[in-house]
């Protein structure tokens, strides 16, 4: 079954590619046919004294493709104009008033499903590497203003790789056991106490001595049971040895300030439901 599926895609792509190449020949022939003889009309530009250019307009079907794209953009602009006043009005309300406004929250949910669900899940429960937004555990802060900043400008959490600084796999293993200890999981006490010295030296600048993290740097709490990349020995080992580099895209261009203001209130309300 698996074999059949991979065979199918193999042929699907091969046949598609060959057909696309074949489709280029009629195009080339069409354009050859238009080549003017003798004293042909030129565009009027002359380069290097004698180099001119035939005035060969592009086929109209080709130009039409761009026209309809322009039309699509126009439709988007019209829809924008129509709805902008609604968002403008929401932007004049406080985040608290927005969360209490059923229509506003319904609109916020629609924005979330259209723009955010592909990464955070339609229920906002997330997936490894994509944070859960309903657990009220905030890597970058729980205030409306912090969530607004997260969405409008994006975020990029940088966890450097530590294998070399820790002196190789044994060092990573020791610190991994110490993180298991911090988060209340089963661990080897000897490895963990060797790991503590290294943790205090290399990790507390961002994660704090007790592992509670730092929202200014996006350093997650590693002393609880909520994990961005997983809390098993292997997951934590990987995070420490190789590092992590999560990217939340900026939505300023796509959504603009008013929509993001409303979205931030909606996202904040998801977390508050679970307080
Ligand atoms: C420069 C700041 C910084 C330092 C120093 C640092 N970290 Fe991190 N760490 C981060 C950030 C930021 C993330 C989140 C990465 C992301 O968002 O992709 C992270 C993520 C992690 C994770 C994954 C957490 C999860 O929820 O899945 C673990 C485990 C971790 N760090 C452990 C450590 C250990 C152990 C050390 C010391 C050896 C260390 N970190 C040093 C900033 C730091
Ligand atoms: C392409 C995938 C992707 C899309 C689309 C996306 N996000 Fe994210 N988001 C992420 C990742 C990855 C992170 C974690 C960043 C990090 O590791 O520092 C994140 C982090 C966040 C956070 C911070 C959570 C915390 O604990 O502080 C919020 C809030 C958020 N996203 C909201 C949204 C909203 C709202 C949208 C839609 C407008 C959205 N995201 C769209 C990938 C995405």
mmCIF file of C-alpha atoms and ligand atoms in Angstrom:
data_model
loop_
_atom_site.group_PDB
_atom_site.id
_atom_site.type_symbol
_atom_site.label_atom_id
_atom_site.label_comp_id
_atom_site.label_asym_id
_atom_site.label_seq_id
_atom_site.Cartn_x
_atom_site.Cartn_y
_atom_site.Cartn_z
ATOM 1 C CA UNK A 1 0.000 0.000 0.000
ATOM 2 C CA UNK A 2 2.753 2.426 1.021
ATOM 3 C CA UNK A 3 4.684 1.288 -2.073
ATOM 4 C CA UNK A 4 1.745 1.955 -4.320
ATOM 5 C CA UNK A 5 1.288 5.466 -2.867
ATOM 6 C CA UNK A 6 4.935 6.468 -3.322
ATOM 7 C CA UNK A 7 4.901 4.976 -6.878
ATOM 8 C CA UNK A 8 1.818 7.020 -7.631
ATOM 9 C CA UNK A 9 3.410 10.305 -6.564
ATOM 10 C CA UNK A 10 6.563 9.403 -8.422
ATOM 11 C CA UNK A 11 4.613 9.034 -11.672
ATOM 12 C CA UNK A 12 2.311 11.924 -10.910
ATOM 13 C CA UNK A 13 5.264 14.290 -10.658
ATOM 14 C CA UNK A 14 7.174 12.768 -13.602
ATOM 15 C CA UNK A 15 4.189 12.927 -15.973
ATOM 16 C CA UNK A 16 3.272 16.434 -14.788
ATOM 17 C CA UNK A 17 6.792 17.682 -15.448
ATOM 18 C CA UNK A 18 6.975 16.159 -18.931
ATOM 19 C CA UNK A 19 3.568 17.578 -19.898
ATOM 20 C CA UNK A 20 4.637 21.048 -18.741
ATOM 21 C CA UNK A 21 7.793 20.848 -20.846
ATOM 22 C CA UNK A 22 5.815 19.680 -23.900
ATOM 23 C CA UNK A 23 3.377 22.546 -23.387
ATOM 24 C CA UNK A 24 6.246 24.984 -23.926
ATOM 25 C CA UNK A 25 6.684 23.966 -27.605
ATOM 26 C CA UNK A 26 3.393 25.418 -28.915
ATOM 27 C CA UNK A 27 4.282 28.613 -27.006
ATOM 28 C CA UNK A 28 7.658 28.850 -28.716
ATOM 29 C CA UNK A 29 6.083 28.097 -32.133
ATOM 30 C CA UNK A 30 3.406 30.759 -31.614
ATOM 31 C CA UNK A 31 6.009 33.387 -30.880
ATOM 32 C CA UNK A 32 8.186 32.347 -33.842
ATOM 33 C CA UNK A 33 5.175 32.798 -36.102
ATOM 34 C CA UNK A 34 4.953 36.464 -35.106
ATOM 35 C CA UNK A 35 8.498 37.252 -36.111
ATOM 36 C CA UNK A 36 8.252 40.205 -38.534
ATOM 37 C CA UNK A 37 10.193 40.155 -41.845
ATOM 38 C CA UNK A 38 12.338 42.981 -43.218
ATOM 39 C CA UNK A 39 11.400 46.495 -42.189
ATOM 40 C CA UNK A 40 9.481 45.533 -39.090
ATOM 41 C CA UNK A 41 7.979 47.895 -36.574
ATOM 42 C CA UNK A 42 10.256 48.409 -33.587
ATOM 43 C CA UNK A 43 9.622 49.755 -30.105
ATOM 44 C CA UNK A 44 11.615 52.871 -31.032
ATOM 45 C CA UNK A 45 14.373 52.253 -28.480
ATOM 46 C CA UNK A 46 17.935 52.087 -29.821
ATOM 47 C CA UNK A 47 20.842 50.788 -27.779
ATOM 48 C CA UNK A 48 24.543 50.890 -28.735
ATOM 49 C CA UNK A 49 23.653 52.835 -31.906
ATOM 50 C CA UNK A 50 22.158 49.917 -33.890
ATOM 51 C CA UNK A 51 20.444 47.558 -31.473
ATOM 52 C CA UNK A 52 16.633 47.841 -31.687
ATOM 53 C CA UNK A 53 13.729 45.847 -30.315
ATOM 54 C CA UNK A 54 10.709 44.490 -32.251
ATOM 55 C CA UNK A 55 7.398 45.765 -31.011
ATOM 56 C CA UNK A 56 5.910 42.342 -30.246
ATOM 57 C CA UNK A 57 3.063 42.633 -27.804
ATOM 58 C CA UNK A 58 2.622 39.757 -25.378
ATOM 59 C CA UNK A 59 -0.268 37.383 -26.154
ATOM 60 C CA UNK A 60 -3.488 38.790 -24.692
ATOM 61 C CA UNK A 61 -4.345 35.605 -22.744
ATOM 62 C CA UNK A 62 -1.050 36.093 -20.898
ATOM 63 C CA UNK A 63 -1.825 39.704 -20.075
ATOM 64 C CA UNK A 64 -5.326 38.711 -18.968
ATOM 65 C CA UNK A 65 -3.892 36.526 -16.254
ATOM 66 C CA UNK A 66 -2.490 39.665 -14.630
ATOM 67 C CA UNK A 67 -5.662 41.640 -15.158
ATOM 68 C CA UNK A 68 -7.677 39.085 -13.224
ATOM 69 C CA UNK A 69 -5.087 39.129 -10.478
ATOM 70 C CA UNK A 70 -5.518 42.897 -10.273
ATOM 71 C CA UNK A 71 -9.255 42.369 -10.084
ATOM 72 C CA UNK A 72 -8.836 39.940 -7.193
ATOM 73 C CA UNK A 73 -6.782 42.518 -5.317
ATOM 74 C CA UNK A 74 -9.498 45.088 -6.016
ATOM 75 C CA UNK A 75 -12.100 42.776 -4.482
ATOM 76 C CA UNK A 76 -9.942 42.353 -1.402
ATOM 77 C CA UNK A 77 -9.575 46.136 -1.114
ATOM 78 C CA UNK A 78 -13.341 46.589 -1.380
ATOM 79 C CA UNK A 79 -13.923 43.991 1.351
ATOM 80 C CA UNK A 80 -11.303 45.741 3.495
ATOM 81 C CA UNK A 81 -12.984 49.114 3.092
ATOM 82 C CA UNK A 82 -16.301 47.563 3.989
ATOM 83 C CA UNK A 83 -15.047 45.930 7.197
ATOM 84 C CA UNK A 84 -12.382 48.377 8.363
ATOM 85 C CA UNK A 85 -14.889 50.615 10.197
ATOM 86 C CA UNK A 86 -16.016 47.575 12.224
ATOM 87 C CA UNK A 87 -12.460 46.880 13.390
ATOM 88 C CA UNK A 88 -11.834 50.571 13.881
ATOM 89 C CA UNK A 89 -14.743 50.624 16.311
ATOM 90 C CA UNK A 90 -13.509 47.529 18.183
ATOM 91 C CA UNK A 91 -10.097 49.181 18.518
ATOM 92 C CA UNK A 92 -11.679 51.961 20.568
ATOM 93 C CA UNK A 93 -12.858 49.465 23.212
ATOM 94 C CA UNK A 94 -10.707 48.233 26.096
ATOM 95 C CA UNK A 95 -9.450 44.618 25.953
ATOM 96 C CA UNK A 96 -11.813 43.801 28.859
ATOM 97 C CA UNK A 97 -14.814 45.215 27.005
ATOM 98 C CA UNK A 98 -13.847 43.271 23.907
ATOM 99 C CA UNK A 99 -13.699 39.972 25.776
ATOM 100 C CA UNK A 100 -17.171 40.662 27.134
ATOM 101 C CA UNK A 101 -18.515 41.440 23.635
ATOM 102 C CA UNK A 102 -19.911 38.280 22.032
ATOM 103 C CA UNK A 103 -19.806 39.647 18.467
ATOM 104 C CA UNK A 104 -16.234 40.844 18.870
ATOM 105 C CA UNK A 105 -15.128 37.440 20.177
ATOM 106 C CA UNK A 106 -16.918 35.693 17.306
ATOM 107 C CA UNK A 107 -15.037 37.920 14.847
ATOM 108 C CA UNK A 108 -11.797 37.237 16.727
ATOM 109 C CA UNK A 109 -12.375 33.514 16.409
ATOM 110 C CA UNK A 110 -12.951 33.857 12.652
ATOM 111 C CA UNK A 111 -9.682 35.789 12.279
ATOM 112 C CA UNK A 112 -7.940 33.074 14.295
ATOM 113 C CA UNK A 113 -9.321 30.251 12.144
ATOM 114 C CA UNK A 114 -8.308 32.049 8.931
ATOM 115 C CA UNK A 115 -4.807 33.122 9.956
ATOM 116 C CA UNK A 116 -3.545 31.136 12.910
ATOM 117 C CA UNK A 117 -5.153 27.703 13.028
ATOM 118 C CA UNK A 118 -2.793 26.144 10.477
ATOM 119 C CA UNK A 119 0.001 26.381 13.073
ATOM 120 C CA UNK A 120 -1.768 26.558 16.446
ATOM 121 C CA UNK A 121 -4.613 24.145 15.589
ATOM 122 C CA UNK A 122 -8.287 25.057 15.145
ATOM 123 C CA UNK A 123 -8.804 24.433 18.873
ATOM 124 C CA UNK A 124 -5.609 26.492 19.624
ATOM 125 C CA UNK A 125 -4.144 23.464 21.438
ATOM 126 C CA UNK A 126 -0.924 23.731 19.398
ATOM 127 C CA UNK A 127 1.544 20.956 18.572
ATOM 128 C CA UNK A 128 5.230 20.331 19.349
ATOM 129 C CA UNK A 129 7.031 23.597 18.493
ATOM 130 C CA UNK A 130 3.721 25.509 18.168
ATOM 131 C CA UNK A 131 2.501 26.705 21.541
ATOM 132 C CA UNK A 132 -0.837 25.814 23.063
ATOM 133 C CA UNK A 133 -2.716 29.117 23.452
ATOM 134 C CA UNK A 134 -5.401 27.933 25.875
ATOM 135 C CA UNK A 135 -3.200 26.609 28.714
ATOM 136 C CA UNK A 136 -2.603 30.050 30.289
ATOM 137 C CA UNK A 137 1.157 29.401 30.217
ATOM 138 C CA UNK A 138 2.796 32.250 28.296
ATOM 139 C CA UNK A 139 6.265 32.094 26.827
ATOM 140 C CA UNK A 140 6.160 35.778 25.778
ATOM 141 C CA UNK A 141 3.773 37.197 28.377
ATOM 142 C CA UNK A 142 0.053 37.118 29.218
ATOM 143 C CA UNK A 143 -0.822 40.850 29.130
ATOM 144 C CA UNK A 144 -2.907 42.146 26.225
ATOM 145 C CA UNK A 145 -0.012 44.419 25.213
ATOM 146 C CA UNK A 146 2.481 41.513 25.237
ATOM 147 C CA UNK A 147 0.188 39.282 23.172
ATOM 148 C CA UNK A 148 -0.411 42.209 20.804
ATOM 149 C CA UNK A 149 3.371 42.583 20.347
ATOM 150 C CA UNK A 150 3.707 38.830 19.776
ATOM 151 C CA UNK A 151 1.192 38.954 16.926
ATOM 152 C CA UNK A 152 1.983 42.305 15.308
ATOM 153 C CA UNK A 153 5.802 41.975 15.238
ATOM 154 C CA UNK A 154 6.230 38.215 15.528
ATOM 155 C CA UNK A 155 8.624 36.426 17.921
ATOM 156 C CA UNK A 156 11.770 34.381 17.551
ATOM 157 C CA UNK A 157 12.818 32.308 20.556
ATOM 158 C CA UNK A 158 16.528 31.576 20.500
ATOM 159 C CA UNK A 159 17.757 28.676 22.584
ATOM 160 C CA UNK A 160 21.460 28.258 21.709
ATOM 161 C CA UNK A 161 22.985 24.777 21.292
ATOM 162 C CA UNK A 162 25.001 23.778 24.384
ATOM 163 C CA UNK A 163 26.661 20.443 23.602
ATOM 164 C CA UNK A 164 30.137 21.960 23.099
ATOM 165 C CA UNK A 165 29.948 24.304 26.097
ATOM 166 C CA UNK A 166 28.817 21.367 28.245
ATOM 167 C CA UNK A 167 31.825 19.274 27.200
ATOM 168 C CA UNK A 168 29.914 16.751 25.050
ATOM 169 C CA UNK A 169 27.118 14.187 25.556
ATOM 170 C CA UNK A 170 27.877 13.485 29.240
ATOM 171 C CA UNK A 171 27.501 17.116 30.124
ATOM 172 C CA UNK A 172 24.200 17.297 28.214
ATOM 173 C CA UNK A 173 22.989 14.152 29.996
ATOM 174 C CA UNK A 174 23.771 15.638 33.431
ATOM 175 C CA UNK A 175 21.944 18.908 32.745
ATOM 176 C CA UNK A 176 19.023 16.974 31.232
ATOM 177 C CA UNK A 177 18.681 15.059 34.510
ATOM 178 C CA UNK A 178 18.782 18.362 36.401
ATOM 179 C CA UNK A 179 15.952 19.766 34.230
ATOM 180 C CA UNK A 180 13.962 16.552 34.847
ATOM 181 C CA UNK A 181 14.517 17.221 38.551
ATOM 182 C CA UNK A 182 13.403 20.889 38.257
ATOM 183 C CA UNK A 183 10.199 19.795 36.511
ATOM 184 C CA UNK A 184 9.429 17.160 39.119
ATOM 185 C CA UNK A 185 10.134 14.132 36.942
ATOM 186 C CA UNK A 186 12.039 10.928 37.584
ATOM 187 C CA UNK A 187 15.787 11.479 37.327
ATOM 188 C CA UNK A 188 19.180 10.146 38.365
ATOM 189 C CA UNK A 189 20.299 12.082 41.465
ATOM 190 C CA UNK A 190 24.012 11.814 40.814
ATOM 191 C CA UNK A 191 23.769 13.034 37.225
ATOM 192 C CA UNK A 192 21.360 15.779 38.293
ATOM 193 C CA UNK A 193 23.681 17.161 40.965
ATOM 194 C CA UNK A 194 26.578 17.242 38.474
ATOM 195 C CA UNK A 195 24.171 19.006 36.077
ATOM 196 C CA UNK A 196 23.152 21.636 38.639
ATOM 197 C CA UNK A 197 26.603 23.233 38.691
ATOM 198 C CA UNK A 198 26.513 23.613 34.914
ATOM 199 C CA UNK A 199 22.908 24.809 34.933
ATOM 200 C CA UNK A 200 23.774 27.541 37.461
ATOM 201 C CA UNK A 201 26.654 28.599 35.282
ATOM 202 C CA UNK A 202 25.055 28.542 31.808
ATOM 203 C CA UNK A 203 21.273 28.529 32.007
ATOM 204 C CA UNK A 204 20.024 30.791 34.793
ATOM 205 C CA UNK A 205 20.660 33.996 32.807
ATOM 206 C CA UNK A 206 17.572 33.120 30.747
ATOM 207 C CA UNK A 207 15.658 30.397 32.616
ATOM 208 C CA UNK A 208 16.238 31.650 36.236
ATOM 209 C CA UNK A 209 17.649 29.565 39.102
ATOM 210 C CA UNK A 210 14.263 27.883 39.708
ATOM 211 C CA UNK A 211 13.581 27.315 35.991
ATOM 212 C CA UNK A 212 10.630 29.708 35.802
ATOM 213 C CA UNK A 213 11.909 31.401 32.626
ATOM 214 C CA UNK A 214 11.787 34.976 31.323
ATOM 215 C CA UNK A 215 9.027 36.417 29.141
ATOM 216 C CA UNK A 216 11.279 39.197 27.805
ATOM 217 C CA UNK A 217 13.520 36.598 26.149
ATOM 218 C CA UNK A 218 10.804 34.038 25.463
ATOM 219 C CA UNK A 219 12.679 31.576 27.694
ATOM 220 C CA UNK A 220 9.982 29.077 28.720
ATOM 221 C CA UNK A 221 9.298 27.851 32.220
ATOM 222 C CA UNK A 222 11.130 24.501 32.414
ATOM 223 C CA UNK A 223 10.046 23.700 35.970
ATOM 224 C CA UNK A 224 6.429 22.864 35.133
ATOM 225 C CA UNK A 225 4.694 20.143 33.155
ATOM 226 C CA UNK A 226 3.991 22.288 30.061
ATOM 227 C CA UNK A 227 6.497 21.878 27.240
ATOM 228 C CA UNK A 228 6.878 23.574 23.910
ATOM 229 C CA UNK A 229 9.063 20.812 22.469
ATOM 230 C CA UNK A 230 8.283 17.929 24.803
ATOM 231 C CA UNK A 231 9.284 16.964 28.348
ATOM 232 C CA UNK A 232 10.696 13.464 27.874
ATOM 233 C CA UNK A 233 14.405 12.771 28.468
ATOM 234 C CA UNK A 234 15.009 12.665 24.700
ATOM 235 C CA UNK A 235 13.084 15.891 23.976
ATOM 236 C CA UNK A 236 14.886 17.844 26.705
ATOM 237 C CA UNK A 237 18.243 16.376 25.669
ATOM 238 C CA UNK A 238 17.603 17.538 22.096
ATOM 239 C CA UNK A 239 16.549 21.054 23.228
ATOM 240 C CA UNK A 240 19.799 21.417 25.208
ATOM 241 C CA UNK A 241 22.276 19.761 22.843
ATOM 242 C CA UNK A 242 21.074 21.159 19.504
ATOM 243 C CA UNK A 243 19.076 24.229 20.578
ATOM 244 C CA UNK A 244 15.656 25.456 19.412
ATOM 245 C CA UNK A 245 14.613 28.323 17.220
ATOM 246 C CA UNK A 246 10.836 28.856 17.095
ATOM 247 C CA UNK A 247 9.492 31.525 14.740
ATOM 248 C CA UNK A 248 6.104 33.202 15.139
ATOM 249 C CA UNK A 249 5.524 35.283 11.961
ATOM 250 C CA UNK A 250 4.672 39.025 12.151
ATOM 251 C CA UNK A 251 1.089 39.878 11.122
ATOM 252 C CA UNK A 252 1.427 43.650 10.812
ATOM 253 C CA UNK A 253 1.322 43.658 6.991
ATOM 254 C CA UNK A 254 -1.377 41.033 6.620
ATOM 255 C CA UNK A 255 -3.836 42.133 9.315
ATOM 256 C CA UNK A 256 -2.896 45.620 10.491
ATOM 257 C CA UNK A 257 -3.158 47.108 13.981
ATOM 258 C CA UNK A 258 -6.945 47.071 14.518
ATOM 259 C CA UNK A 259 -7.446 43.402 13.658
ATOM 260 C CA UNK A 260 -4.434 42.383 15.761
ATOM 261 C CA UNK A 261 -5.779 44.435 18.698
ATOM 262 C CA UNK A 262 -8.997 42.411 18.556
ATOM 263 C CA UNK A 263 -7.146 39.109 18.029
ATOM 264 C CA UNK A 264 -4.942 39.760 21.080
ATOM 265 C CA UNK A 265 -8.096 40.156 23.214
ATOM 266 C CA UNK A 266 -9.506 36.933 21.748
ATOM 267 C CA UNK A 267 -6.268 34.992 22.416
ATOM 268 C CA UNK A 268 -6.051 36.370 25.946
ATOM 269 C CA UNK A 269 -9.624 35.217 26.598
ATOM 270 C CA UNK A 270 -8.689 31.662 25.520
ATOM 271 C CA UNK A 271 -6.053 31.513 28.273
ATOM 272 C CA UNK A 272 -8.288 33.121 30.879
ATOM 273 C CA UNK A 273 -10.937 30.446 30.373
ATOM 274 C CA UNK A 274 -8.485 28.036 31.994
ATOM 275 C CA UNK A 275 -7.399 30.103 34.962
HETATM 276 C C1 LIG B 1 20.080 33.102 25.859
HETATM 277 C C2 LIG B 1 18.987 32.620 26.656
HETATM 278 C C3 LIG B 1 18.993 31.135 26.968
HETATM 279 C C4 LIG B 1 19.944 30.399 27.613
HETATM 280 C C5 LIG B 1 21.275 30.883 28.183
HETATM 281 C C6 LIG B 1 19.422 29.061 27.723
HETATM 282 N N1 LIG B 1 18.189 28.992 27.144
HETATM 283 FE FE1 LIG B 1 16.976 27.363 27.059
HETATM 284 N N2 LIG B 1 15.664 28.389 25.920
HETATM 285 C C7 LIG B 1 15.757 29.721 25.618
HETATM 286 C C8 LIG B 1 14.663 30.095 24.762
HETATM 287 C C9 LIG B 1 14.393 31.478 24.201
HETATM 288 C C10 LIG B 1 13.915 28.901 24.543
HETATM 289 C C11 LIG B 1 12.681 28.776 23.649
HETATM 290 C C12 LIG B 1 13.144 28.464 22.234
HETATM 291 C C13 LIG B 1 12.065 28.604 21.216
HETATM 292 O O1 LIG B 1 11.118 29.366 21.427
HETATM 293 O O2 LIG B 1 12.150 27.927 20.168
HETATM 294 C C14 LIG B 1 14.563 27.864 25.309
HETATM 295 C C15 LIG B 1 14.115 26.558 25.383
HETATM 296 C C16 LIG B 1 14.637 25.606 26.239
HETATM 297 C C17 LIG B 1 14.083 24.284 26.445
HETATM 298 C C18 LIG B 1 12.829 23.738 25.792
HETATM 299 C C19 LIG B 1 11.631 24.034 26.682
HETATM 300 C C20 LIG B 1 10.322 23.495 26.202
HETATM 301 O O3 LIG B 1 9.301 23.971 26.721
HETATM 302 O O4 LIG B 1 10.276 22.584 25.360
HETATM 303 C C21 LIG B 1 14.871 23.646 27.374
HETATM 304 C C22 LIG B 1 14.704 22.254 27.929
HETATM 305 C C23 LIG B 1 15.922 24.569 27.714
HETATM 306 N N3 LIG B 1 15.753 25.748 27.006
HETATM 307 C C24 LIG B 1 16.940 24.307 28.623
HETATM 308 C C25 LIG B 1 18.074 25.102 28.776
HETATM 309 C C26 LIG B 1 19.243 24.703 29.508
HETATM 310 C C27 LIG B 1 19.413 23.403 30.264
HETATM 311 C C28 LIG B 1 20.155 25.726 29.382
HETATM 312 C C29 LIG B 1 21.587 25.794 29.859
HETATM 313 C C30 LIG B 1 22.459 24.744 29.387
HETATM 314 C C31 LIG B 1 19.508 26.778 28.599
HETATM 315 N N4 LIG B 1 18.267 26.356 28.253
HETATM 316 C C32 LIG B 1 20.080 28.009 28.325
HETATM 317 C C33 LIG B 1 16.731 30.601 26.036
HETATM 318 C C34 LIG B 1 17.899 30.234 26.678
HETATM 319 C C1 LIG B 2 3.619 29.609 10.593
HETATM 320 C C2 LIG B 2 3.142 29.176 11.867
HETATM 321 C C3 LIG B 2 2.407 30.158 12.741
HETATM 322 C C4 LIG B 2 1.314 30.935 12.424
HETATM 323 C C5 LIG B 2 0.586 31.031 11.091
HETATM 324 C C6 LIG B 2 0.952 31.615 13.628
HETATM 325 N N1 LIG B 2 1.811 31.286 14.639
HETATM 326 FE FE1 LIG B 2 1.737 31.995 16.553
HETATM 327 N N2 LIG B 2 3.462 31.019 16.986
HETATM 328 C C7 LIG B 2 4.125 30.160 16.129
HETATM 329 C C8 LIG B 2 5.320 29.668 16.787
HETATM 330 C C9 LIG B 2 6.338 28.690 16.209
HETATM 331 C C10 LIG B 2 5.352 30.262 18.073
HETATM 332 C C11 LIG B 2 6.432 30.077 19.136
HETATM 333 C C12 LIG B 2 7.540 31.082 18.876
HETATM 334 C C13 LIG B 2 8.745 30.799 19.708
HETATM 335 O O1 LIG B 2 9.151 29.627 19.842
HETATM 336 O O2 LIG B 2 9.316 31.773 20.233
HETATM 337 C C14 LIG B 2 4.163 31.096 18.149
HETATM 338 C C15 LIG B 2 3.810 31.844 19.277
HETATM 339 C C16 LIG B 2 2.621 32.513 19.435
HETATM 340 C C17 LIG B 2 2.195 33.177 20.639
HETATM 341 C C18 LIG B 2 2.987 33.267 21.939
HETATM 342 C C19 LIG B 2 2.474 32.231 22.919
HETATM 343 C C20 LIG B 2 3.085 32.379 24.285
HETATM 344 O O3 LIG B 2 3.050 31.386 25.045
HETATM 345 O O4 LIG B 2 3.576 33.458 24.624
HETATM 346 C C21 LIG B 2 0.958 33.714 20.393
HETATM 347 C C22 LIG B 2 0.098 34.517 21.351
HETATM 348 C C23 LIG B 2 0.625 33.391 19.016
HETATM 349 N N3 LIG B 2 1.644 32.660 18.470
HETATM 350 C C24 LIG B 2 -0.549 33.773 18.394
HETATM 351 C C25 LIG B 2 -0.777 33.623 17.023
HETATM 352 C C26 LIG B 2 -1.882 34.230 16.323
HETATM 353 C C27 LIG B 2 -2.972 35.056 16.958
HETATM 354 C C28 LIG B 2 -1.740 33.883 15.008
HETATM 355 C C29 LIG B 2 -2.603 34.293 13.829
HETATM 356 C C30 LIG B 2 -2.742 35.715 13.611
HETATM 357 C C31 LIG B 2 -0.556 33.045 14.905
HETATM 358 N N4 LIG B 2 -0.001 32.928 16.149
HETATM 359 C C32 LIG B 2 -0.120 32.488 13.723
HETATM 360 C C33 LIG B 2 3.758 29.827 14.850
HETATM 361 C C34 LIG B 2 2.720 30.406 14.139
#
